Amino acid sequence: MRNPSEKLAAKPLLHPINPIPTLPTGQNQSGFYDHLQHIWNNVALLQNIVTLENEMEKYNYAYRFAEIELEKVCAENAFLQHKMQALLAKP
């Protein structure tokens, strides 16, 4: 068992540890909760790898993981909008 006061030299990763499919398979609300669960799972995994000093650190990492998830969703939306415009422009 790891000593909680022991520090690890490795820097934590600031990208999702276990990527999930970016397009949710369920309803929009279900997809939203899937993204939230994924963010918090990444924080929990990070907490197992690196000792986080306090709750504020945990929420800072959750915020960074949320930024990454938001970037993915924005990229998906832009791609889908472009795809829809291309389909609608065809005769």
Tab-separated table of C-alpha atoms in Angstrom:
chain	number	residue	atom	x	y	z
A	1	MET	CA	0.000	0.000	0.000
A	2	ARG	CA	1.297	3.432	-0.913
A	3	ASN	CA	2.031	5.922	1.843
A	4	PRO	CA	-0.303	8.938	1.294
A	5	SER	CA	2.423	11.423	2.212
A	6	GLU	CA	4.823	9.929	-0.345
A	7	LYS	CA	5.338	12.087	-3.451
A	8	LEU	CA	5.829	10.667	-6.919
A	9	ALA	CA	8.237	12.344	-9.310
A	10	ALA	CA	6.146	11.710	-12.433
A	11	LYS	CA	4.119	14.634	-13.741
A	12	PRO	CA	0.410	13.933	-14.200
A	13	LEU	CA	-1.011	13.724	-17.702
A	14	LEU	CA	-3.377	16.509	-18.699
A	15	HIS	CA	-5.269	14.536	-21.313
A	16	PRO	CA	-7.938	11.878	-20.883
A	17	ILE	CA	-6.441	8.632	-19.640
A	18	ASN	CA	-9.087	6.348	-21.136
A	19	PRO	CA	-10.684	7.974	-24.180
A	20	ILE	CA	-14.382	7.317	-24.717
A	21	PRO	CA	-16.274	7.539	-27.985
A	22	THR	CA	-16.904	11.209	-28.610
A	23	LEU	CA	-20.434	10.830	-29.945
A	24	PRO	CA	-22.743	9.611	-27.180
A	25	THR	CA	-24.907	6.644	-28.081
A	26	GLY	CA	-27.849	7.608	-25.853
A	27	GLN	CA	-29.921	10.715	-25.442
A	28	ASN	CA	-28.217	14.096	-25.074
A	29	GLN	CA	-28.675	14.136	-21.315
A	30	SER	CA	-27.261	10.617	-21.048
A	31	GLY	CA	-24.254	11.669	-23.131
A	32	PHE	CA	-23.710	14.651	-20.851
A	33	TYR	CA	-23.604	12.413	-17.789
A	34	ASP	CA	-21.291	10.008	-19.618
A	35	HIS	CA	-18.864	12.888	-20.173
A	36	LEU	CA	-19.101	13.930	-16.510
A	37	GLN	CA	-18.490	10.363	-15.356
A	38	HIS	CA	-15.508	10.107	-17.699
A	39	ILE	CA	-14.022	13.331	-16.297
A	40	TRP	CA	-14.387	12.181	-12.715
A	41	ASN	CA	-13.004	8.695	-13.537
A	42	ASN	CA	-9.902	10.395	-14.944
A	43	VAL	CA	-9.518	12.385	-11.717
A	44	ALA	CA	-9.899	9.202	-9.645
A	45	LEU	CA	-7.266	7.422	-11.761
A	46	LEU	CA	-4.948	10.396	-11.425
A	47	GLN	CA	-5.462	10.386	-7.674
A	48	ASN	CA	-4.356	6.732	-7.599
A	49	ILE	CA	-1.191	7.586	-9.556
A	50	VAL	CA	-0.242	10.893	-7.921
A	51	THR	CA	-1.015	12.099	-4.420
A	52	LEU	CA	-3.165	15.182	-4.798
A	53	GLU	CA	-2.556	17.700	-2.010
A	54	ASN	CA	-6.155	18.761	-1.385
A	55	GLU	CA	-9.653	18.967	-2.809
A	56	MET	CA	-8.773	22.135	-4.736
A	57	GLU	CA	-6.121	20.235	-6.719
A	58	LYS	CA	-8.645	17.522	-7.492
A	59	TYR	CA	-11.121	20.080	-8.833
A	60	ASN	CA	-8.391	21.847	-10.816
A	61	TYR	CA	-7.637	18.599	-12.644
A	62	ALA	CA	-11.355	17.950	-13.128
A	63	TYR	CA	-11.610	21.421	-14.690
A	64	ARG	CA	-8.748	20.670	-17.077
A	65	PHE	CA	-10.277	17.334	-18.068
A	66	ALA	CA	-13.606	19.142	-18.604
A	67	GLU	CA	-11.867	21.633	-20.916
A	68	ILE	CA	-10.585	18.716	-22.988
A	69	GLU	CA	-14.056	17.142	-23.143
A	70	LEU	CA	-15.550	20.492	-24.169
A	71	GLU	CA	-12.964	20.896	-26.943
A	72	LYS	CA	-13.905	17.438	-28.246
A	73	VAL	CA	-17.620	18.272	-28.216
A	74	CYS	CA	-17.011	21.597	-30.007
A	75	ALA	CA	-14.902	19.849	-32.644
A	76	GLU	CA	-17.651	17.243	-33.129
A	77	ASN	CA	-20.287	19.943	-33.521
A	78	ALA	CA	-18.181	21.852	-36.055
A	79	PHE	CA	-17.583	18.651	-38.018
A	80	LEU	CA	-21.270	17.727	-37.997
A	81	GLN	CA	-22.326	21.238	-39.042
A	82	HIS	CA	-19.855	21.156	-41.925
A	83	LYS	CA	-21.080	17.699	-42.931
A	84	MET	CA	-24.736	18.808	-42.806
A	85	GLN	CA	-24.002	21.914	-44.888
A	86	ALA	CA	-22.218	19.758	-47.454
A	87	LEU	CA	-25.175	17.363	-47.627
A	88	LEU	CA	-27.698	20.185	-47.946
A	89	ALA	CA	-25.643	21.898	-50.669
A	90	LYS	CA	-25.722	18.800	-52.911
A	91	PRO	CA	-28.369	18.966	-55.681
